[in-house]
Structure formats: structure tokens, C-alpha cells
Coordinates of C-alpha atoms in Angstrom, one line a residue:
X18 CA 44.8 11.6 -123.6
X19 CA 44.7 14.7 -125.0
X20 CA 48.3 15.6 -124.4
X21 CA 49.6 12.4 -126.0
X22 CA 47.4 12.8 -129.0
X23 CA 48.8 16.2 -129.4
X24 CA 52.3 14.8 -129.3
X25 CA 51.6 11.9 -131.9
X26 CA 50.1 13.7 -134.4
X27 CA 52.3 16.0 -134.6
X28 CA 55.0 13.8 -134.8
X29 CA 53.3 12.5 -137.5
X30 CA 53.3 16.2 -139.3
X31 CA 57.3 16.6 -138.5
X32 CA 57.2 13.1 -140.5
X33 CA 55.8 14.9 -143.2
X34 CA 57.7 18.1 -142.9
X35 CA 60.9 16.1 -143.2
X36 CA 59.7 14.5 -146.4
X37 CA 58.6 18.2 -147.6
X38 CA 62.1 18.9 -147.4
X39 CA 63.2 16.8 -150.8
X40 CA 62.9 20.0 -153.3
X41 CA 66.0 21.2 -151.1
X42 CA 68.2 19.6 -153.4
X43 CA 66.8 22.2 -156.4
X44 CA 68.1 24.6 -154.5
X45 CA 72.1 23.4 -154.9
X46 CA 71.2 24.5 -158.5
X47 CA 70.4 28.2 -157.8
X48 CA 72.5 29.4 -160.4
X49 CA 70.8 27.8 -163.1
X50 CA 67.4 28.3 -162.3
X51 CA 67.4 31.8 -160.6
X52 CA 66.6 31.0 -156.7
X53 CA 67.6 33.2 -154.4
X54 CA 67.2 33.0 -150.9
X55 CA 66.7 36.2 -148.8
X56 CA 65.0 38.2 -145.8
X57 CA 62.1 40.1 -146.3
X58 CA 60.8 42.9 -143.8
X59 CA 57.6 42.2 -142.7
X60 CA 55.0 44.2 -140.7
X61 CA 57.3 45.9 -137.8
X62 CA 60.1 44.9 -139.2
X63 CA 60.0 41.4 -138.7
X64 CA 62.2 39.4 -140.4
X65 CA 60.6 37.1 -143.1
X66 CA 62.7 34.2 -144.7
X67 CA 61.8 33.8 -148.1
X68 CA 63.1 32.3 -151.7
X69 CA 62.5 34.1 -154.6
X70 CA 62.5 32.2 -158.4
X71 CA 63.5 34.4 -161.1
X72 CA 62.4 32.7 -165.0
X73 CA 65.9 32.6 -166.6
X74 CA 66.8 35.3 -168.7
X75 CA 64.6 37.7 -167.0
X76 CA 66.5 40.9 -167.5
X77 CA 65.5 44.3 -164.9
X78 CA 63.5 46.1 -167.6
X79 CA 60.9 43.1 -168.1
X80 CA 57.9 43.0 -166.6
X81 CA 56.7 39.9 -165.3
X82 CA 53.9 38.4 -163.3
X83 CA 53.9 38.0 -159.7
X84 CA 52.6 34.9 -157.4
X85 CA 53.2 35.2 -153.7
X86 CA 53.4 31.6 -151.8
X87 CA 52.8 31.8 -147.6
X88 CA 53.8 28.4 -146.3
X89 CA 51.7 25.8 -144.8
X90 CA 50.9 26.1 -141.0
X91 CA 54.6 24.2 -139.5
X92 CA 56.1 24.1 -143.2
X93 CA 59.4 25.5 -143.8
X94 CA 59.9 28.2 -146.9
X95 CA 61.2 25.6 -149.6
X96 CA 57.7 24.3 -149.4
X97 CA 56.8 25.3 -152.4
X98 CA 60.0 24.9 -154.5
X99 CA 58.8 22.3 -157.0
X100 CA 56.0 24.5 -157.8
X101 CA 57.8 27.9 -157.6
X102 CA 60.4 26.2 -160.9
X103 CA 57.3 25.5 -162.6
X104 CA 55.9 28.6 -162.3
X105 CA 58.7 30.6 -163.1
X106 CA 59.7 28.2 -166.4
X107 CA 56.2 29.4 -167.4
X108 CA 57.2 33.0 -166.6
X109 CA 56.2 34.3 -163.2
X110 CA 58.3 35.8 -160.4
X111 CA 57.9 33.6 -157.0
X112 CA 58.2 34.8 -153.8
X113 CA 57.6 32.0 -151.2
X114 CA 57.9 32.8 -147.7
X115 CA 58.4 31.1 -144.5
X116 CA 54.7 32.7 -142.6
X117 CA 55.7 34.5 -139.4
X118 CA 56.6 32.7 -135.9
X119 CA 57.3 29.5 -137.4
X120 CA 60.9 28.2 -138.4
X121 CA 63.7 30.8 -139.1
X122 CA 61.1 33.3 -139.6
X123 CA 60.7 35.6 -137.2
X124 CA 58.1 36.9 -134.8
X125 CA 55.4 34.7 -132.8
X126 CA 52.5 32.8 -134.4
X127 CA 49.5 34.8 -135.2
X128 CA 47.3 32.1 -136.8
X129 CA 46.3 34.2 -140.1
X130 CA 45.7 37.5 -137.6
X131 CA 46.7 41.4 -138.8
X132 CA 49.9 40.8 -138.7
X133 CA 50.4 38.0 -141.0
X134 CA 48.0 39.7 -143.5
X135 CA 50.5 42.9 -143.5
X136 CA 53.3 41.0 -143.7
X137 CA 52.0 39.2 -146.9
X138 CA 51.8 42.6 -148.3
X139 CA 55.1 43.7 -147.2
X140 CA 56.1 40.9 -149.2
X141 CA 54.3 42.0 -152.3
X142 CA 55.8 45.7 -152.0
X143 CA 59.0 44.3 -151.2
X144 CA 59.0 41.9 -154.7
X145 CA 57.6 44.8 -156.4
X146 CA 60.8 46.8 -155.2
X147 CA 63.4 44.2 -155.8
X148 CA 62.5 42.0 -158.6
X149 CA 61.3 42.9 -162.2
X150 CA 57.2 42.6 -161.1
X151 CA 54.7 43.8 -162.4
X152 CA 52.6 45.4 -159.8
X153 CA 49.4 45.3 -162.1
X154 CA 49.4 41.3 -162.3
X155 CA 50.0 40.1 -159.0
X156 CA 48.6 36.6 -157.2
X157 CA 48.9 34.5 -154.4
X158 CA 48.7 30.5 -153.6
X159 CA 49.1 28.5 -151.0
X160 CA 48.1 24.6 -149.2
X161 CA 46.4 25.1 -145.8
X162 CA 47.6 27.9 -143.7
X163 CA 49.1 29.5 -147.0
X164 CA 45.4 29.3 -148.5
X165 CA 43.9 31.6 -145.9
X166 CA 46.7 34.2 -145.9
X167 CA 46.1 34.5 -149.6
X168 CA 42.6 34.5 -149.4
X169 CA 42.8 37.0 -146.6
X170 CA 45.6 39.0 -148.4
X171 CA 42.8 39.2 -151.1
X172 CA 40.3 41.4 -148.6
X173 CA 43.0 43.9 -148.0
X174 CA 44.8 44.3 -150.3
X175 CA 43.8 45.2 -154.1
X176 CA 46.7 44.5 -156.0
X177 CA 46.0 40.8 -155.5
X178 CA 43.9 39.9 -158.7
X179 CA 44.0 36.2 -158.2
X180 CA 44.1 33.4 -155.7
X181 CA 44.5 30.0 -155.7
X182 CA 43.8 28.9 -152.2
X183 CA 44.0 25.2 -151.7
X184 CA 43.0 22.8 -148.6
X185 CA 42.2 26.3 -146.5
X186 CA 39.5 27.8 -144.6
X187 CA 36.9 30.5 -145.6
X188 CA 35.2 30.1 -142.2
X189 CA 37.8 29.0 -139.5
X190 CA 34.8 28.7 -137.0
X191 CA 32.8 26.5 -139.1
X192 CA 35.6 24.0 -140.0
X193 CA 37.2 23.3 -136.4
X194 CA 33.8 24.1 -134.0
X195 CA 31.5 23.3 -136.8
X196 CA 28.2 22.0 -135.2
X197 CA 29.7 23.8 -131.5
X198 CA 31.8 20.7 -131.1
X199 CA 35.3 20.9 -131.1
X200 CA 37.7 19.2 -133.6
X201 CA 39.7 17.8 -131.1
X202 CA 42.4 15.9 -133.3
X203 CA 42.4 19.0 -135.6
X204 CA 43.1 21.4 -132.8
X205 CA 45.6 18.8 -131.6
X206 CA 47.6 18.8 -134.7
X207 CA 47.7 22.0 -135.3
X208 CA 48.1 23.2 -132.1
X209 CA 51.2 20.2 -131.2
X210 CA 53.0 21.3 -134.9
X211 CA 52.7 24.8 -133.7
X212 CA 54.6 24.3 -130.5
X213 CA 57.2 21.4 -132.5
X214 CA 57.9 24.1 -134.9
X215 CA 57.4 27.7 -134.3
X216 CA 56.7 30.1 -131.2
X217 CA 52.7 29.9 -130.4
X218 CA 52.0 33.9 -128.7
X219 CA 50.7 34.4 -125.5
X220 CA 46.6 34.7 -127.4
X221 CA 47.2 31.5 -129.3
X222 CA 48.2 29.9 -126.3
X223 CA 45.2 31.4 -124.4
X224 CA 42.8 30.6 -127.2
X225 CA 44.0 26.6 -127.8
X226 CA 44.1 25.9 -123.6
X227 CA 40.6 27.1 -123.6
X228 CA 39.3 25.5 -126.7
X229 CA 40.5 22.0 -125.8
X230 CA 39.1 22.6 -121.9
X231 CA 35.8 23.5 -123.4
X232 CA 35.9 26.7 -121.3
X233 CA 32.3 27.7 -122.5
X234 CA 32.9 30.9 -120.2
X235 CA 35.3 31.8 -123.2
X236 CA 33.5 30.9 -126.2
X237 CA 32.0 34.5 -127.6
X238 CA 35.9 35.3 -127.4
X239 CA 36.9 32.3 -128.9
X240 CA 34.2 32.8 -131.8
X241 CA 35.0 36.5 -132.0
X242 CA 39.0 35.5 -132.8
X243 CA 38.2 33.0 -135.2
X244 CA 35.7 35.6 -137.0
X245 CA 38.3 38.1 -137.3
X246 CA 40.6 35.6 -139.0
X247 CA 38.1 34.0 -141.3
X248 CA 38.1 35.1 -145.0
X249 CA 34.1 35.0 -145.2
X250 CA 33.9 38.3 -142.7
X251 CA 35.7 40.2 -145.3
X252 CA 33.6 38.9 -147.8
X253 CA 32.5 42.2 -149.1
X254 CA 36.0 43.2 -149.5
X255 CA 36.8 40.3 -151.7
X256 CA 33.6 40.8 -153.8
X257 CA 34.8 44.4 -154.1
X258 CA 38.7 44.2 -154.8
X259 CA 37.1 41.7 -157.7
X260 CA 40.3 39.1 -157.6
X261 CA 39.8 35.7 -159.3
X262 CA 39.0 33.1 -156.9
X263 CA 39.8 29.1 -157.5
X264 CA 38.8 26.9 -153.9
X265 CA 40.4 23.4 -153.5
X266 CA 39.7 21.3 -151.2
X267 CA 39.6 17.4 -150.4
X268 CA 36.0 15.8 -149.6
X269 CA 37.1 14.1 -146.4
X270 CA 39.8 17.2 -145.1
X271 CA 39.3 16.6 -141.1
X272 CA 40.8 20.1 -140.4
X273 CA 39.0 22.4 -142.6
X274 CA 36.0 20.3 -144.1
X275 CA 34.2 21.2 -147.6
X276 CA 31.3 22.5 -146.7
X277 CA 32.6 26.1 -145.6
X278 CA 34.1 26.2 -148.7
X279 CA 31.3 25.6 -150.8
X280 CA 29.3 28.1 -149.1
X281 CA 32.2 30.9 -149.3
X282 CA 32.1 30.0 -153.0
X283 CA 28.9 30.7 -153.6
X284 CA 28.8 34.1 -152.1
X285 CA 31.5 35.2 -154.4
X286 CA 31.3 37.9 -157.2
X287 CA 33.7 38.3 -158.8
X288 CA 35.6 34.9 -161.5
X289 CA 35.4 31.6 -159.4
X290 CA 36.0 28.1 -159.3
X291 CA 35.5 25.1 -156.4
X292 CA 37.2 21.9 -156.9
X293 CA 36.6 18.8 -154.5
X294 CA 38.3 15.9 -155.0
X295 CA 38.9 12.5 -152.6
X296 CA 41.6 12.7 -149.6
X297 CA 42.1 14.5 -146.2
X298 CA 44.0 17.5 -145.4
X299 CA 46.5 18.7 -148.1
X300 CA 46.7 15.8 -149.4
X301 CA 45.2 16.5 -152.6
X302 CA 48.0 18.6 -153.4
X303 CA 50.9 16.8 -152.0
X304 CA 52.2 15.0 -154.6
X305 CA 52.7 18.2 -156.8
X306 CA 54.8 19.7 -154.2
X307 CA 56.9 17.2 -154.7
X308 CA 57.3 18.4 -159.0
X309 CA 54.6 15.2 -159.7
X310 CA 51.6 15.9 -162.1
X311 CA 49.0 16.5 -160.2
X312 CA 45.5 18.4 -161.0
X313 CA 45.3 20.5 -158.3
X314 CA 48.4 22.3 -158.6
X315 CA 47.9 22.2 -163.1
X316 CA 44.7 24.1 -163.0
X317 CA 46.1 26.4 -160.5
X318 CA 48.6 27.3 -163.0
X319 CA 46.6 27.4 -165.8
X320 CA 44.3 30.0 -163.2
X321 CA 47.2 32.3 -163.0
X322 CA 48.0 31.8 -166.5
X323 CA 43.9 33.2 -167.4
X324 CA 43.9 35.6 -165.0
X325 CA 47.5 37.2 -164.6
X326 CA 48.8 36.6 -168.0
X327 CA 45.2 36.9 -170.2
X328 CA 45.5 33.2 -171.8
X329 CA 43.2 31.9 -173.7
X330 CA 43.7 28.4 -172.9
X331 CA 39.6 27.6 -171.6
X332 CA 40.0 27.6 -168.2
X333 CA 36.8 30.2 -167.6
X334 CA 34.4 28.1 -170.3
X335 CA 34.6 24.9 -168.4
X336 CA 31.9 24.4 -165.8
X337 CA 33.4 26.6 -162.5
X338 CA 32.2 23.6 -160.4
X339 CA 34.4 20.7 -160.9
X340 CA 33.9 17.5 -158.3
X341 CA 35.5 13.9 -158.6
X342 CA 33.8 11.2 -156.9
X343 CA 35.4 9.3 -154.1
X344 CA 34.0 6.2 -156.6
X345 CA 35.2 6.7 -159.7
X346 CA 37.9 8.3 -161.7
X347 CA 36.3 11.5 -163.4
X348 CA 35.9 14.5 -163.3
X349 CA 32.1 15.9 -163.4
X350 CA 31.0 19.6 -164.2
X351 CA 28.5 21.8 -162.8
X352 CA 27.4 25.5 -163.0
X353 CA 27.2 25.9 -159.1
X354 CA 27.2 24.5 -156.1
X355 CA 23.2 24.8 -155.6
X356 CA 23.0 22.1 -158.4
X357 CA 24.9 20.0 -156.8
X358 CA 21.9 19.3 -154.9
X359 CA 19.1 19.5 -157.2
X360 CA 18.0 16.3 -156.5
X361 CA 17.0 15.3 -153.3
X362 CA 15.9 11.7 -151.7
X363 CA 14.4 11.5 -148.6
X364 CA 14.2 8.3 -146.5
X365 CA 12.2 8.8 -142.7
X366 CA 13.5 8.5 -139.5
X367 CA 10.8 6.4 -137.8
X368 CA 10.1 5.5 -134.2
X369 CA 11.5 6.1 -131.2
X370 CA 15.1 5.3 -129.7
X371 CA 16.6 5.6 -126.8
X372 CA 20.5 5.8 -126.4
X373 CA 23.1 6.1 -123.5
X374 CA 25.6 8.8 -123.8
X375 CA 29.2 8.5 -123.0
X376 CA 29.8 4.7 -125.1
X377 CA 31.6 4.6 -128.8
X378 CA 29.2 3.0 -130.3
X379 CA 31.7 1.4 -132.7
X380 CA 30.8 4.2 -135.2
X381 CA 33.5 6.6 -136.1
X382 CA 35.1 8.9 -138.5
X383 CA 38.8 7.2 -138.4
X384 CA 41.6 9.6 -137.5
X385 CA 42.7 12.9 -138.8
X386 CA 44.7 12.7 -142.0
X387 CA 44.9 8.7 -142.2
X388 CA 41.7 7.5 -142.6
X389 CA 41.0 9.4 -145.4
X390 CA 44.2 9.5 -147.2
X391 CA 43.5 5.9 -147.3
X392 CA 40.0 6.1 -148.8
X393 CA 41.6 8.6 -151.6
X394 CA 44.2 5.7 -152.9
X395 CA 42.4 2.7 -152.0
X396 CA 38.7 3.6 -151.5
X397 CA 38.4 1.8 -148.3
X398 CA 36.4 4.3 -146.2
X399 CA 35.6 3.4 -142.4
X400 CA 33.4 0.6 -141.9
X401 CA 31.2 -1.2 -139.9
X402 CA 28.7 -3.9 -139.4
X403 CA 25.4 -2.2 -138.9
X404 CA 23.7 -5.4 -137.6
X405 CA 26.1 -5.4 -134.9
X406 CA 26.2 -2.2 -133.5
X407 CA 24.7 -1.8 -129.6
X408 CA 21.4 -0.3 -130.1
X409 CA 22.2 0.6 -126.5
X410 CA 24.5 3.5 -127.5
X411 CA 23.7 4.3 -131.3
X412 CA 20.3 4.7 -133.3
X413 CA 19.6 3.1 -136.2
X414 CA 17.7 4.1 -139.5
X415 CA 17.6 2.1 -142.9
X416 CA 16.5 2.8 -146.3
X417 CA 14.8 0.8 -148.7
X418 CA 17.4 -1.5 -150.9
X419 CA 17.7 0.7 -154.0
X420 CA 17.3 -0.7 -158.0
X421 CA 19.7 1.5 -159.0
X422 CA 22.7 3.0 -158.2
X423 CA 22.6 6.5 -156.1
X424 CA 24.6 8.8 -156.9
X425 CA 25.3 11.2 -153.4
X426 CA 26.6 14.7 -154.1
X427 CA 26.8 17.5 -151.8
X428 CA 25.4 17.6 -148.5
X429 CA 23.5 15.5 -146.4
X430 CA 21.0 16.7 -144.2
X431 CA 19.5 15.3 -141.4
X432 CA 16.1 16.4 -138.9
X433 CA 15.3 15.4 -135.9
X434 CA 13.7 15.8 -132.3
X435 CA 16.1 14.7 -129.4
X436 CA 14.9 14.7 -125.6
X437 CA 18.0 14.9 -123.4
X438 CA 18.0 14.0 -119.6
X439 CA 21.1 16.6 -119.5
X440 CA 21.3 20.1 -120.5
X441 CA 24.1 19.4 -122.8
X442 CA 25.1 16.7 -124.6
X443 CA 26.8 15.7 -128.0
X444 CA 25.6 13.8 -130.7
X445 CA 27.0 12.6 -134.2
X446 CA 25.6 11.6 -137.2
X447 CA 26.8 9.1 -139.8
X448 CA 25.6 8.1 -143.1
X449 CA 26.7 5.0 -144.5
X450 CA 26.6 2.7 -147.1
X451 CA 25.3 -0.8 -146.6
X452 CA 25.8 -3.7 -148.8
X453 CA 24.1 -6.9 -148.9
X454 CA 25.9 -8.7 -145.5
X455 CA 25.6 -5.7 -143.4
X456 CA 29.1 -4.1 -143.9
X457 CA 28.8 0.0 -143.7
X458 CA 30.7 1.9 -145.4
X459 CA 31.0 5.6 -144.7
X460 CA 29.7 8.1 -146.7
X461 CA 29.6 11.2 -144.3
X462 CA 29.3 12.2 -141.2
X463 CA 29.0 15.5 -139.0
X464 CA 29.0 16.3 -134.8
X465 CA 26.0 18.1 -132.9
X466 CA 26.6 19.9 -129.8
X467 CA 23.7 21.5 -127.1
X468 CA 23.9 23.2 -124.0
X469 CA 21.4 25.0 -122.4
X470 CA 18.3 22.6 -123.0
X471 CA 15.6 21.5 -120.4
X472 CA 16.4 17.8 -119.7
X473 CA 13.0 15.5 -120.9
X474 CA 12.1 18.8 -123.0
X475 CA 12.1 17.9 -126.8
X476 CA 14.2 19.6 -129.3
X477 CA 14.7 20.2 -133.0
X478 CA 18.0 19.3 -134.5
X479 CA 18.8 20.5 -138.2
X480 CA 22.5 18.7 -139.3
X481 CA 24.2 19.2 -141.9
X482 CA 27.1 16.2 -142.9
X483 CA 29.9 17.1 -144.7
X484 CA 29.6 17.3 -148.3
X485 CA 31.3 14.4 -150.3
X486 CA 30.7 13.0 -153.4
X487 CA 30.1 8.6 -152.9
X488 CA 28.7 6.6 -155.1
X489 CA 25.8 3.9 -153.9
X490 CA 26.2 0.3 -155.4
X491 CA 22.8 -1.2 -156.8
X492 CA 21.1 -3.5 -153.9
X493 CA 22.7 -1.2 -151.1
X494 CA 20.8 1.0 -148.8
X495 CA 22.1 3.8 -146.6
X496 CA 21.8 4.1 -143.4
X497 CA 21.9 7.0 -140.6
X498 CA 23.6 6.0 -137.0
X499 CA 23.9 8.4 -134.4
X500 CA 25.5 8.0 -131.5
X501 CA 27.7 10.2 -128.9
X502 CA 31.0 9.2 -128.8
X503 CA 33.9 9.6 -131.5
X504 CA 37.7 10.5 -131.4
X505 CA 37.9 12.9 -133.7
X506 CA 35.5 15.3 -131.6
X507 CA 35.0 16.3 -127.9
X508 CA 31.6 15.5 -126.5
X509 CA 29.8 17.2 -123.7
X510 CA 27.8 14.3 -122.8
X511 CA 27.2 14.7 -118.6
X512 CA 27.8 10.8 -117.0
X513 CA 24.5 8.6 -117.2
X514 CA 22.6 10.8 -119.8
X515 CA 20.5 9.4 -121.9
X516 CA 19.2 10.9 -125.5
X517 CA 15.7 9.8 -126.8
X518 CA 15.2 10.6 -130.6
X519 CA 11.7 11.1 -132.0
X520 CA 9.4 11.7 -135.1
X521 CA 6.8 13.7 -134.0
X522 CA 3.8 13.3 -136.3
X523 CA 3.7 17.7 -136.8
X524 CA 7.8 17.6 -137.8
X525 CA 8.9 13.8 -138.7
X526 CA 12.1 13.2 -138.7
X527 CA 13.8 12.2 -142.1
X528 CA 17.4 12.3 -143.8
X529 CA 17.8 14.7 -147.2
X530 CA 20.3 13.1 -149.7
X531 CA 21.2 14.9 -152.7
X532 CA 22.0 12.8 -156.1
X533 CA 23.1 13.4 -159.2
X534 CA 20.3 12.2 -161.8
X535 CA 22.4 10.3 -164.3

């Protein structure tokens, strides 16, 4: 199963690749608009493929600002092309380039390790060398993959004094093993595109065949290589080298979800902004790669344009915290993430129930990339009929019917006691929105992994969903469903176990929901 759904989703990203390929045809015009395309020697000489987009009339004694694009994870180097003319009509220097062990570059894929950070700055020196730079105002961007390297890039290396790192990771652990479950469609995709499109190294290879076996004998190894490519480990180093930070991310991204984000954010120092706005992976951005207005990709410009070129143009007044609402159509400011969740609601988790593992309940967070893309354009989230779920493999909490309309921002949390008759088990945790006839409609969601308990011993279980922005219709109620079965995840449920879930009287077990007052 695993196999094919490796093959089909990444048959699904070639798709997309192929599409990614339409700013090709700005590059028949590379006399007028000053691409070039040429190889760059990366860290042990590695060969680099790379375009570079000159503003027109830039002569060798000017001195212009500097943005550095690494392509997406399976992308090829004219990713960025509709964004690199923009950028250099505005007067920047672009270097985009393909990121090492994937298409024409050269090399083997080392998933955002050493390497790839030293060959983003052999990139920078090399720009410096052979274009008219200026080494004093230098920044880096990028979608996905390209958003880590930048972000890493950032740690290590001081010239970069801004970053605009969109639909990437700050914690890779956290975003594909979040809860100790592991993203199995995410892993999939990327690990299917990586094969389809570049040369995976013998540690990737190792690393993927024992994350999708659940080879628990490997998992402090496993952790420890995902620390030493996650962004937040270095976060000292960012704080220190004191570049400008802008986060952007989509609410329901099912490879690197928003809640490692928002936590990196908050940790930062130094100038800062978070963004969260509907859709899945990259796909908040996609439309300005191909040249189409787009928010994402305007406010990174106008970033660069604050923080590499010293405009005035108000991008540090307005609120750092900008969210749009999977609901409605605006944009809505805050000061920080933490008040985001100011408010929170609380509705209990009474009783007892008692649920077999190893059944879908019905109760699901869709598939990677479509079911959220979907819920971005057409606000049709996954749903179900919570009357009809089998109580026999999912649990079942309702609120009250609300007066008014609730508002969710930020991150759900949810406590609880499970009794397992297995040492190890997985559970997840959905929040939904429930109209008048039943019909759910989901609002968030998160997995829960054990291993190691007692069976029939009871534990705690602190959960937190993944922050989204939703907003609930007057005469709804929300509801939490748990069961242990969903596609998107790998569960460690043993045959025949059952999970019990409790509210002691000494620790009842409730839901947190954060709103926004008004």
C-alpha cells in the first residue's frame, strides 16, 4: 500500500512540476530581461545549476541587492522565474538555483544537511564575485524545501539579513513525526518525488526505509538527523546574526503543519512576521510562481524591499501577525502569536468510552495536498455525519449549541486519560463543526502515538491540533472524535486492542478552544 501510495503521489507532484515549467518560455527572452543561465560551484565542487536575473541597465559599478532562491524539494531551477523578473524590475540581483542532487544539479540529496547549507553560501560568494551585489544587502526566499535552506542559510551564515521562508519547516521533527506518529503520505511524497526526480544518498535512503517501517530501534537516530536539519536548533544563531524573518505558511499544509512555525516565530529576536492563510502545501504561493498576484509572494517583496533596500513603505507598523480565516475573506492583525489564543472556551469530555483499534472510523483528514487545496477555493473541508459514526471505533464529545458565532483561532488543545489493553497504540483527534442535521465539518485535527505503557494502566494525554483559523456558524456546536485509524498517518495499534478514555474526577478531561472575541 505503501509503495503504490508513494508512486501516486508523486505522480501527482511530477504533474505539478510539469505545470511549474510555464515561466520557461520567459527565458526565450533572455536578452531583454537579463537571465542568464550558468553553473555554480557548490560545497566540493559540486556543480550547481542556476539562473541569474540581472535588472536591465545594471551596469558593473552598481551596487545592487541580492536575493538567493533554493528550489523546492523535486523542482527544477526556473522555479522561481516569474518571481525572479519581478524582483529584478524592482531592482535586485536573483540567483535561483537548482538545490543539490535533484535535476541537472549535481551531487546526491542531502535533505537540507551541511552540505546544502554550504552550497547556499557558495552561491552567495559566487554572486558576490560575478554579478554587481552588494555583499552588505543580501537575502534569501524560497517555497518548501527552498524555505528551510534559507532559513538554515540564515544560522550560518551572517551576510543573510533577510528571509522570506514560505510553506517550510522550522522543526522537521515536529511537522512529519509530530505527536510520534509518522506522516505517512507526507513521507511518501516526498520521499517518491525524491527518487522520480533526483538521486536520494545512501542516509536518506536509510533514514526514509526506516521511518516508513516504524523501526523504533532507529528512532533517537532518526530524531537526531532531523534535529540537525531543523532551523529551531540553530535558533540562537538566527537570534544572533539578527536577519529579518517573515514565516508563511497555509493552515491545513499536511507536510509541514503551522504549528511549528508559530512556535519558531515566537522565539525569534530579531524583525519578524507569521502569515497563515487557507490551503495545503505550497499552495498558498503557487499562483505567484506562475507571475499572478498573489499576497504571499507581494509582502515578500515588499519584506525585501524594508529590509534590504530601507523602504519606507509600512510593512514593520502593520501588526507582525497576519492570519486569514479559512471563512472569510480578510485579513486580521495581531501583535503575537500568544494572542492569538487569549481567549479560551472549554467544553468537558464526560464519561467513559470504549473503542476498538484498528477500524477507520469514517473520520479522517482527506489526502495530502487535495483535500485542503479544496477547502482553500471552495471551503468544503472534510465531512462527516456525526450521528452516524460507529461508536464502536470512535468517541464522541459535543458541545452545547452556541448563540453566537465562534470564532476558532490558533490551537486546539485536547486532555485526556486513555487505558490501553496494548502497550502501544495510536489515536487521533478531530474537532469538527456540527450544523443543525448532524453534518461535521472539520476544523482540525492532530495524531497521538504511545509505546511503552502498561496495558489496563491509565494515562494522561496532552494534544495539541493543528492551528487553523475556522469560523463557527451560530446554532452549531463542535465536536471532538477520536478514533485510531486515518490515511494520512501510520498507527501502531496491536490487532484486537481496545482504548478506554476517561474523566477522572482529580484531572477531567476537556477540550481548550481559542476564539477571537469580536
Amino acid at each position: 500500500m505503501r509503495t503504490s501510495l508513494a508512486l501516486a503521489v508523486s505522480a501527482a507532484l511530477v504533474a505539478g512540476t510539469a505545470l511549474g515549467l510555464a515561466p520557461a518560455a520567459q527565458a526565450a527572452e533572455t536578452a531583454e530581461t537579463g537571465i542568464r543561465f550558468v553553473d555554480i560551484a557548490g560545497e566540493g565542487g559540486t556543480v550547481l545549476k542556476a539562473n541569474v536575473v540581472t535588472p536591465a541597465g545594471a551596469g558593473a559599478s552598481a551596487r545592487l541587492p541580492l536575493i538567493v532562491l533554493p528550489t523546492s524539494w523535486a523542482m527544477p531551477q526556473i522555479e522561481y522565474l516569474a518571481q525572479a523578473k519581478k524582483l529584478a524590475d524592482s531592482g535586485y540581483i536573483v540567483v535561483s538555483y537548482n538545490s543539490r542532487g535533484f535535476w541537472q544539479s549535481g551531487g546526491e540529496i542531502e535533505t537540507a544537511g551541511p552540505k546544502d547549507i554550504a552550497d547556499a553560501s557558495k552561491v552567495i560568494d559566487w554572486a558576490l564575485a560575478n554579478t554587481p551585489a552588494d555583499a552588505g544587502h543580501v537575502g534569501m526566499a524560497g517555497v518548501s524545501y527552498g524555505a528551510g535552506i534559507s532559513l538554515l542559510t540564515a544560522a550560518h551564515d551572517p551576510r543573510v539579513k533577510a528571509v522570506a521562508a514560505l510553506s517550510g519547516w522550522a522543526d522537521l521533527i515536529e511537522s512529519i513525526y509530530s505527536g510520534r506518529t509518522q506522516h505517512l503520505q507526507a513521507a511518501a511524497l516526498l520521499g517518491g518525488a525524491g527518487y522520480l526526480t533526483g538521486r536520494p544518498g545512501p542516509e536518506l535512503k536509510e533514514i526514509l526505509g526506516d521511518f516508513l517501517s516504524s523501526n523504533l530501534d532507529k528512532e533517537d537516530e532518526m530524531i537526531a538527523w532531523g534535529r540537525e536539519r531543523s532551523p529551531v536548533t540553530y535558533l540562537d544563531r538566527i537570534n544572533a546574526n539578527g536577519a529579518a524573518i517573515m514565516l508563511g505558511n497555509a493552515w491545513g499544509d499536511t507536510i509541514f503543519p503551522p504549528n511549528q512555525y508559530a512556535s519558531f516565530y515566537e522565539k525569534l529576536t530579531g524583525p519578524k512576521r507569521l502569515e497563515f492563510r487557507p490551503g495545503d502545501h505550497a499552495t498558498a504561493e503557487a499562483t505567484g510562481l506562475f507571475g499572478l498576484p498573489n499576497d504571499t509572494w507581494t509582502n515578500a517583496h515588499r519584506w525585501f524591499d524594508r529590509h534590504l533596500k530601507g523602504v519606507d513603505n509600512g510593512i514593520d507598523r502593520e501588526q507582525p501577525v497576519q492570519l486569514k480565516s479559512r471563512s472569510t475573506s480578510g485579513y486580521e492583525g495581531y501583535p503575537d502569536w500568544k494572542s492569538v489564543h487569549a481567549n479560551q472556551r472549554k467544553f468537558d469530555l464526560d464519561g467513559t468510552q470504549r473503542v476498538w483499534a484498528n477500524v477507520d472510523s469514517g473520520a479522517n483528514g482527506g489526502i495530502t495536498l487535495l483535500t485542503n487545496l479544496l477547502d482553500q477555493f471552495l471551503r468544503t473541508p472534510p465531512t462527516v455525519s456525526v450521528p452516524l459514526l460507529p461508536r464502536a471505533f470512535a468517541g464522541v464529545w459535543q458541545s452545547e449549541r452556541y448563540d453566537t458565532p465562534q470564532r476558532v483561532r490558533g490551537t486546539a488543545k485536547v486532555h485526556t486519560t486513555v487505558t490501553s489493553t496494548k502497550e502501544s497504540g495510536t489515536l487521533v483527534a478531530y474537532l469538527y463543526d456540527v450544523g443543525p442535521l448532524g453534518v461535521g465539518k472539520l476544523v482540525a485535527n492532530a495524531p497521538y502515538t504511545f509505546h511503552g505503557k502498561t496495558p489496563g494502566k491509565p494515562f494522561a494525554v496532552d494534544l495539541e491540533l493543528f492551528s487553523t483559523a475556522y469560523d463557527v456558524p451560530a446554532g452549531h456546536r463542535l465536536a471532538l472524535v477520536v478514533d485510531t485509524v486515518d490515511p494520512l498517518y501510520i498507527e501502531h495499534n496491536p490487532t484486537g486492542a481496545q482504548l478506554t478514555f476517561s474523566s477522572p474526577s482529580a484531572d477531567p478531561s476537556y477540550v481548550s478552544v481559542p476564539l477571537r472575541e469580536k
